[in-house]
Amino acid sequence: WDVARARDKYFEETGIYVPICSDGGIVHDYHITLALAFGTDFVMLGRYFARFKEAPNKIVSVNGNYMKEYWGEGSARARNWQRYDVGGENKMSFVEGVDSYVPYAGSLRDNVGLTLSKIRHTMCNCGCLTIPELQKNAKVTLVSSTSIVEGGAHDVVVRDEHFDAKVK
């Protein structure tokens, strides 16, 4: 919130609005809502979109799990594509990203609507209908890992599409 508050103060003093981008670290859907609540104007979702069938990266099997290749824009692979002028002779010589895999998530159509529903649901739980209301009214609380476990399903085996139970 400190960055967003400083941006807002700067805007009040100068009339110049500097947008804040949440670039990196978005792993779960709720991270998008958190970024918005903390005052970001937009989020970069490279990893999010790389998981889907429609992304051009390859689907591979890693230890029996379907994954999609993923590399950040600061990775050696992205730099090898020479998409960026990184300083000519004084070019940056260190890698800032990794070449990795992300879990395959199926189709974009099936998942984006679910993500948006989760964001809307969380906003409604906060009593907010708009992002500015969320930024003004959200109360973000740090909870323990035990609280997270206790808040979800526990002491049971959750049935899902990967669970193959045989009835006798």
PDB file of C-alpha atoms in Angstrom:
ATOM      1  CA  TRP A   1       0.000   0.000   0.000  1.00  0.00           C
ATOM      2  CA  ASP A   2       2.919   2.332   0.558  1.00  0.00           C
ATOM      3  CA  VAL A   3       3.657   2.570  -3.158  1.00  0.00           C
ATOM      4  CA  ALA A   4       0.004   3.241  -4.024  1.00  0.00           C
ATOM      5  CA  ARG A   5      -0.253   5.895  -1.301  1.00  0.00           C
ATOM      6  CA  ALA A   6       2.933   7.575  -2.538  1.00  0.00           C
ATOM      7  CA  ARG A   7       1.578   7.493  -6.101  1.00  0.00           C
ATOM      8  CA  ASP A   8      -1.711   9.045  -4.954  1.00  0.00           C
ATOM      9  CA  LYS A   9       0.119  11.770  -3.011  1.00  0.00           C
ATOM     10  CA  TYR A  10       2.292  12.499  -6.046  1.00  0.00           C
ATOM     11  CA  PHE A  11      -0.854  12.754  -8.179  1.00  0.00           C
ATOM     12  CA  GLU A  12      -2.431  15.226  -5.721  1.00  0.00           C
ATOM     13  CA  GLU A  13       0.719  17.363  -5.736  1.00  0.00           C
ATOM     14  CA  THR A  14       1.500  17.309  -9.460  1.00  0.00           C
ATOM     15  CA  GLY A  15      -1.595  16.177 -11.328  1.00  0.00           C
ATOM     16  CA  ILE A  16       0.523  13.423 -12.889  1.00  0.00           C
ATOM     17  CA  TYR A  17      -0.843   9.905 -12.381  1.00  0.00           C
ATOM     18  CA  VAL A  18       1.724   7.106 -12.477  1.00  0.00           C
ATOM     19  CA  PRO A  19       0.038   3.713 -12.995  1.00  0.00           C
ATOM     20  CA  ILE A  20       1.249   0.781 -10.909  1.00  0.00           C
ATOM     21  CA  CYS A  21       1.760  -2.609 -12.556  1.00  0.00           C
ATOM     22  CA  SER A  22       1.909  -5.856 -10.614  1.00  0.00           C
ATOM     23  CA  ASP A  23       4.521  -7.648 -12.697  1.00  0.00           C
ATOM     24  CA  GLY A  24       5.352 -11.123 -11.465  1.00  0.00           C
ATOM     25  CA  GLY A  25       4.286 -13.228  -8.537  1.00  0.00           C
ATOM     26  CA  ILE A  26       0.747 -13.899  -9.740  1.00  0.00           C
ATOM     27  CA  VAL A  27       0.405 -17.645  -9.149  1.00  0.00           C
ATOM     28  CA  HIS A  28      -3.117 -18.128  -7.800  1.00  0.00           C
ATOM     29  CA  ASP A  29      -6.337 -16.351  -8.758  1.00  0.00           C
ATOM     30  CA  TYR A  30      -6.551 -14.605  -5.391  1.00  0.00           C
ATOM     31  CA  HIS A  31      -3.195 -12.931  -6.054  1.00  0.00           C
ATOM     32  CA  ILE A  32      -4.918 -10.837  -8.743  1.00  0.00           C
ATOM     33  CA  THR A  33      -7.493  -9.608  -6.233  1.00  0.00           C
ATOM     34  CA  LEU A  34      -4.776  -8.879  -3.669  1.00  0.00           C
ATOM     35  CA  ALA A  35      -2.773  -6.878  -6.208  1.00  0.00           C
ATOM     36  CA  LEU A  36      -5.861  -4.838  -7.095  1.00  0.00           C
ATOM     37  CA  ALA A  37      -6.711  -4.301  -3.408  1.00  0.00           C
ATOM     38  CA  PHE A  38      -3.179  -3.040  -2.756  1.00  0.00           C
ATOM     39  CA  GLY A  39      -3.635  -0.333  -5.393  1.00  0.00           C
ATOM     40  CA  THR A  40      -2.208  -1.731  -8.602  1.00  0.00           C
ATOM     41  CA  ASP A  41      -3.800  -0.482 -11.811  1.00  0.00           C
ATOM     42  CA  PHE A  42      -3.123  -3.610 -13.853  1.00  0.00           C
ATOM     43  CA  VAL A  43      -1.463  -6.999 -13.570  1.00  0.00           C
ATOM     44  CA  MET A  44       0.901  -8.851 -15.867  1.00  0.00           C
ATOM     45  CA  LEU A  45      -0.360 -12.404 -16.335  1.00  0.00           C
ATOM     46  CA  GLY A  46       2.245 -14.155 -18.469  1.00  0.00           C
ATOM     47  CA  ARG A  47       2.428 -17.234 -16.240  1.00  0.00           C
ATOM     48  CA  TYR A  48      -1.362 -17.302 -15.901  1.00  0.00           C
ATOM     49  CA  PHE A  49      -1.963 -17.387 -19.663  1.00  0.00           C
ATOM     50  CA  ALA A  50       1.004 -19.673 -20.433  1.00  0.00           C
ATOM     51  CA  ARG A  51      -0.858 -22.558 -18.715  1.00  0.00           C
ATOM     52  CA  PHE A  52      -3.631 -22.721 -21.296  1.00  0.00           C
ATOM     53  CA  LYS A  53      -4.102 -24.823 -24.425  1.00  0.00           C
ATOM     54  CA  GLU A  54      -4.252 -21.701 -26.586  1.00  0.00           C
ATOM     55  CA  ALA A  55      -0.765 -20.508 -25.561  1.00  0.00           C
ATOM     56  CA  PRO A  56       1.860 -21.275 -28.225  1.00  0.00           C
ATOM     57  CA  ASN A  57       4.243 -23.024 -25.822  1.00  0.00           C
ATOM     58  CA  LYS A  58       4.504 -26.822 -25.914  1.00  0.00           C
ATOM     59  CA  ILE A  59       2.620 -29.261 -23.681  1.00  0.00           C
ATOM     60  CA  VAL A  60       5.073 -31.730 -22.129  1.00  0.00           C
ATOM     61  CA  SER A  61       4.883 -34.555 -19.606  1.00  0.00           C
ATOM     62  CA  VAL A  62       6.999 -34.020 -16.490  1.00  0.00           C
ATOM     63  CA  ASN A  63       6.941 -36.864 -13.950  1.00  0.00           C
ATOM     64  CA  GLY A  64       3.557 -37.986 -15.269  1.00  0.00           C
ATOM     65  CA  ASN A  65       1.985 -34.506 -15.104  1.00  0.00           C
ATOM     66  CA  TYR A  66       1.041 -32.386 -18.095  1.00  0.00           C
ATOM     67  CA  MET A  67       2.928 -29.116 -18.062  1.00  0.00           C
ATOM     68  CA  LYS A  68       3.476 -26.201 -20.423  1.00  0.00           C
ATOM     69  CA  GLU A  69       6.896 -24.728 -21.084  1.00  0.00           C
ATOM     70  CA  TYR A  70       7.246 -21.275 -19.585  1.00  0.00           C
ATOM     71  CA  TRP A  71       9.977 -18.695 -19.578  1.00  0.00           C
ATOM     72  CA  GLY A  72       9.971 -15.191 -18.187  1.00  0.00           C
ATOM     73  CA  GLU A  73      10.817 -12.173 -20.279  1.00  0.00           C
ATOM     74  CA  GLY A  74      14.112 -11.756 -18.428  1.00  0.00           C
ATOM     75  CA  SER A  75      15.161 -15.357 -19.102  1.00  0.00           C
ATOM     76  CA  ALA A  76      17.989 -16.438 -21.373  1.00  0.00           C
ATOM     77  CA  ARG A  77      15.453 -17.919 -23.852  1.00  0.00           C
ATOM     78  CA  ALA A  78      13.604 -14.611 -24.241  1.00  0.00           C
ATOM     79  CA  ARG A  79      16.867 -12.723 -24.650  1.00  0.00           C
ATOM     80  CA  ASN A  80      18.087 -15.209 -27.245  1.00  0.00           C
ATOM     81  CA  TRP A  81      15.090 -14.273 -29.354  1.00  0.00           C
ATOM     82  CA  GLN A  82      16.642 -10.795 -29.492  1.00  0.00           C
ATOM     83  CA  ARG A  83      13.318  -9.097 -28.950  1.00  0.00           C
ATOM     84  CA  TYR A  84      14.917  -6.407 -26.870  1.00  0.00           C
ATOM     85  CA  ASP A  85      17.709  -3.939 -27.356  1.00  0.00           C
ATOM     86  CA  VAL A  86      19.466  -4.474 -24.070  1.00  0.00           C
ATOM     87  CA  GLY A  87      22.149  -1.848 -24.405  1.00  0.00           C
ATOM     88  CA  GLY A  88      24.209  -2.632 -27.497  1.00  0.00           C
ATOM     89  CA  GLU A  89      27.860  -3.137 -26.543  1.00  0.00           C
ATOM     90  CA  ASN A  90      27.050  -2.336 -22.917  1.00  0.00           C
ATOM     91  CA  LYS A  91      24.294  -4.941 -22.897  1.00  0.00           C
ATOM     92  CA  MET A  92      23.017  -6.457 -19.707  1.00  0.00           C
ATOM     93  CA  SER A  93      24.820  -9.738 -19.182  1.00  0.00           C
ATOM     94  CA  PHE A  94      22.793 -11.319 -16.403  1.00  0.00           C
ATOM     95  CA  VAL A  95      19.608 -13.363 -16.566  1.00  0.00           C
ATOM     96  CA  GLU A  96      16.598 -12.158 -14.576  1.00  0.00           C
ATOM     97  CA  GLY A  97      14.117 -14.941 -15.329  1.00  0.00           C
ATOM     98  CA  VAL A  98      13.973 -18.711 -15.516  1.00  0.00           C
ATOM     99  CA  ASP A  99      13.165 -21.320 -18.138  1.00  0.00           C
ATOM    100  CA  SER A 100      10.595 -23.571 -16.473  1.00  0.00           C
ATOM    101  CA  TYR A 101       7.248 -25.372 -16.613  1.00  0.00           C
ATOM    102  CA  VAL A 102       3.773 -24.463 -15.372  1.00  0.00           C
ATOM    103  CA  PRO A 103       0.911 -26.914 -14.762  1.00  0.00           C
ATOM    104  CA  TYR A 104      -1.303 -27.345 -17.828  1.00  0.00           C
ATOM    105  CA  ALA A 105      -4.725 -25.872 -17.055  1.00  0.00           C
ATOM    106  CA  GLY A 106      -6.852 -26.747 -20.102  1.00  0.00           C
ATOM    107  CA  SER A 107      -8.702 -24.188 -22.160  1.00  0.00           C
ATOM    108  CA  LEU A 108      -8.687 -20.444 -21.732  1.00  0.00           C
ATOM    109  CA  ARG A 109     -12.463 -20.356 -22.075  1.00  0.00           C
ATOM    110  CA  ASP A 110     -13.002 -22.725 -19.138  1.00  0.00           C
ATOM    111  CA  ASN A 111     -10.628 -20.902 -16.813  1.00  0.00           C
ATOM    112  CA  VAL A 112     -10.825 -17.139 -17.392  1.00  0.00           C
ATOM    113  CA  GLY A 113     -14.522 -17.026 -16.489  1.00  0.00           C
ATOM    114  CA  LEU A 114     -13.784 -18.916 -13.275  1.00  0.00           C
ATOM    115  CA  THR A 115     -10.973 -16.510 -12.371  1.00  0.00           C
ATOM    116  CA  LEU A 116     -13.207 -13.491 -12.994  1.00  0.00           C
ATOM    117  CA  SER A 117     -15.948 -15.066 -10.876  1.00  0.00           C
ATOM    118  CA  LYS A 118     -13.489 -15.538  -8.013  1.00  0.00           C
ATOM    119  CA  ILE A 119     -12.407 -11.898  -8.243  1.00  0.00           C
ATOM    120  CA  ARG A 120     -16.026 -10.670  -8.307  1.00  0.00           C
ATOM    121  CA  HIS A 121     -16.969 -12.984  -5.421  1.00  0.00           C
ATOM    122  CA  THR A 122     -14.102 -11.726  -3.264  1.00  0.00           C
ATOM    123  CA  MET A 123     -14.994  -8.118  -4.073  1.00  0.00           C
ATOM    124  CA  CYS A 124     -18.617  -8.784  -3.079  1.00  0.00           C
ATOM    125  CA  ASN A 125     -17.428 -10.395   0.177  1.00  0.00           C
ATOM    126  CA  CYS A 126     -15.632  -7.104   0.850  1.00  0.00           C
ATOM    127  CA  GLY A 127     -18.817  -5.155   0.061  1.00  0.00           C
ATOM    128  CA  CYS A 128     -17.260  -3.703  -3.095  1.00  0.00           C
ATOM    129  CA  LEU A 129     -18.683  -3.476  -6.598  1.00  0.00           C
ATOM    130  CA  THR A 130     -15.781  -1.619  -8.215  1.00  0.00           C
ATOM    131  CA  ILE A 131     -12.004  -1.826  -8.074  1.00  0.00           C
ATOM    132  CA  PRO A 132     -11.707   1.698  -6.577  1.00  0.00           C
ATOM    133  CA  GLU A 133     -14.117   0.599  -3.813  1.00  0.00           C
ATOM    134  CA  LEU A 134     -11.965  -2.495  -3.235  1.00  0.00           C
ATOM    135  CA  GLN A 135      -8.835  -0.355  -3.014  1.00  0.00           C
ATOM    136  CA  LYS A 136     -10.513   1.947  -0.511  1.00  0.00           C
ATOM    137  CA  ASN A 137     -12.396  -0.579   1.645  1.00  0.00           C
ATOM    138  CA  ALA A 138     -10.587  -3.935   1.564  1.00  0.00           C
ATOM    139  CA  LYS A 139      -9.097  -5.157   4.827  1.00  0.00           C
ATOM    140  CA  VAL A 140      -6.173  -7.456   4.078  1.00  0.00           C
ATOM    141  CA  THR A 141      -5.196  -9.683   6.983  1.00  0.00           C
ATOM    142  CA  LEU A 142      -2.198 -11.959   7.374  1.00  0.00           C
ATOM    143  CA  VAL A 143      -3.263 -15.392   8.595  1.00  0.00           C
ATOM    144  CA  SER A 144      -1.290 -18.447   9.656  1.00  0.00           C
ATOM    145  CA  SER A 145      -0.899 -21.544   7.510  1.00  0.00           C
ATOM    146  CA  THR A 146      -2.968 -23.406  10.128  1.00  0.00           C
ATOM    147  CA  SER A 147      -5.833 -20.937   9.601  1.00  0.00           C
ATOM    148  CA  ILE A 148      -5.719 -21.588   5.882  1.00  0.00           C
ATOM    149  CA  VAL A 149      -5.885 -25.366   6.418  1.00  0.00           C
ATOM    150  CA  GLU A 150      -8.693 -25.055   8.971  1.00  0.00           C
ATOM    151  CA  GLY A 151     -10.597 -22.694   6.655  1.00  0.00           C
ATOM    152  CA  GLY A 152     -10.705 -25.285   3.883  1.00  0.00           C
ATOM    153  CA  ALA A 153     -11.604 -28.935   3.661  1.00  0.00           C
ATOM    154  CA  HIS A 154      -9.578 -30.927   6.181  1.00  0.00           C
ATOM    155  CA  ASP A 155      -9.544 -34.393   7.749  1.00  0.00           C
ATOM    156  CA  VAL A 156     -11.158 -35.786   4.582  1.00  0.00           C
ATOM    157  CA  VAL A 157      -9.992 -37.001   1.175  1.00  0.00           C
ATOM    158  CA  VAL A 158     -11.445 -34.577  -1.360  1.00  0.00           C
ATOM    159  CA  ARG A 159     -12.941 -36.183  -4.456  1.00  0.00           C
ATOM    160  CA  ASP A 160     -11.903 -34.655  -7.745  1.00  0.00           C
ATOM    161  CA  GLU A 161     -11.395 -35.698 -11.351  1.00  0.00           C
ATOM    162  CA  HIS A 162      -8.067 -37.348 -10.460  1.00  0.00           C
ATOM    163  CA  PHE A 163      -9.492 -39.524  -7.664  1.00  0.00           C
ATOM    164  CA  ASP A 164     -10.293 -43.033  -8.842  1.00  0.00           C
ATOM    165  CA  ALA A 165     -12.308 -44.752  -6.089  1.00  0.00           C
ATOM    166  CA  LYS A 166     -13.630 -48.264  -6.505  1.00  0.00           C
ATOM    167  CA  VAL A 167     -16.969 -49.018  -4.815  1.00  0.00           C
ATOM    168  CA  LYS A 168     -17.360 -52.561  -3.427  1.00  0.00           C
TER     169      LYS A 168
END
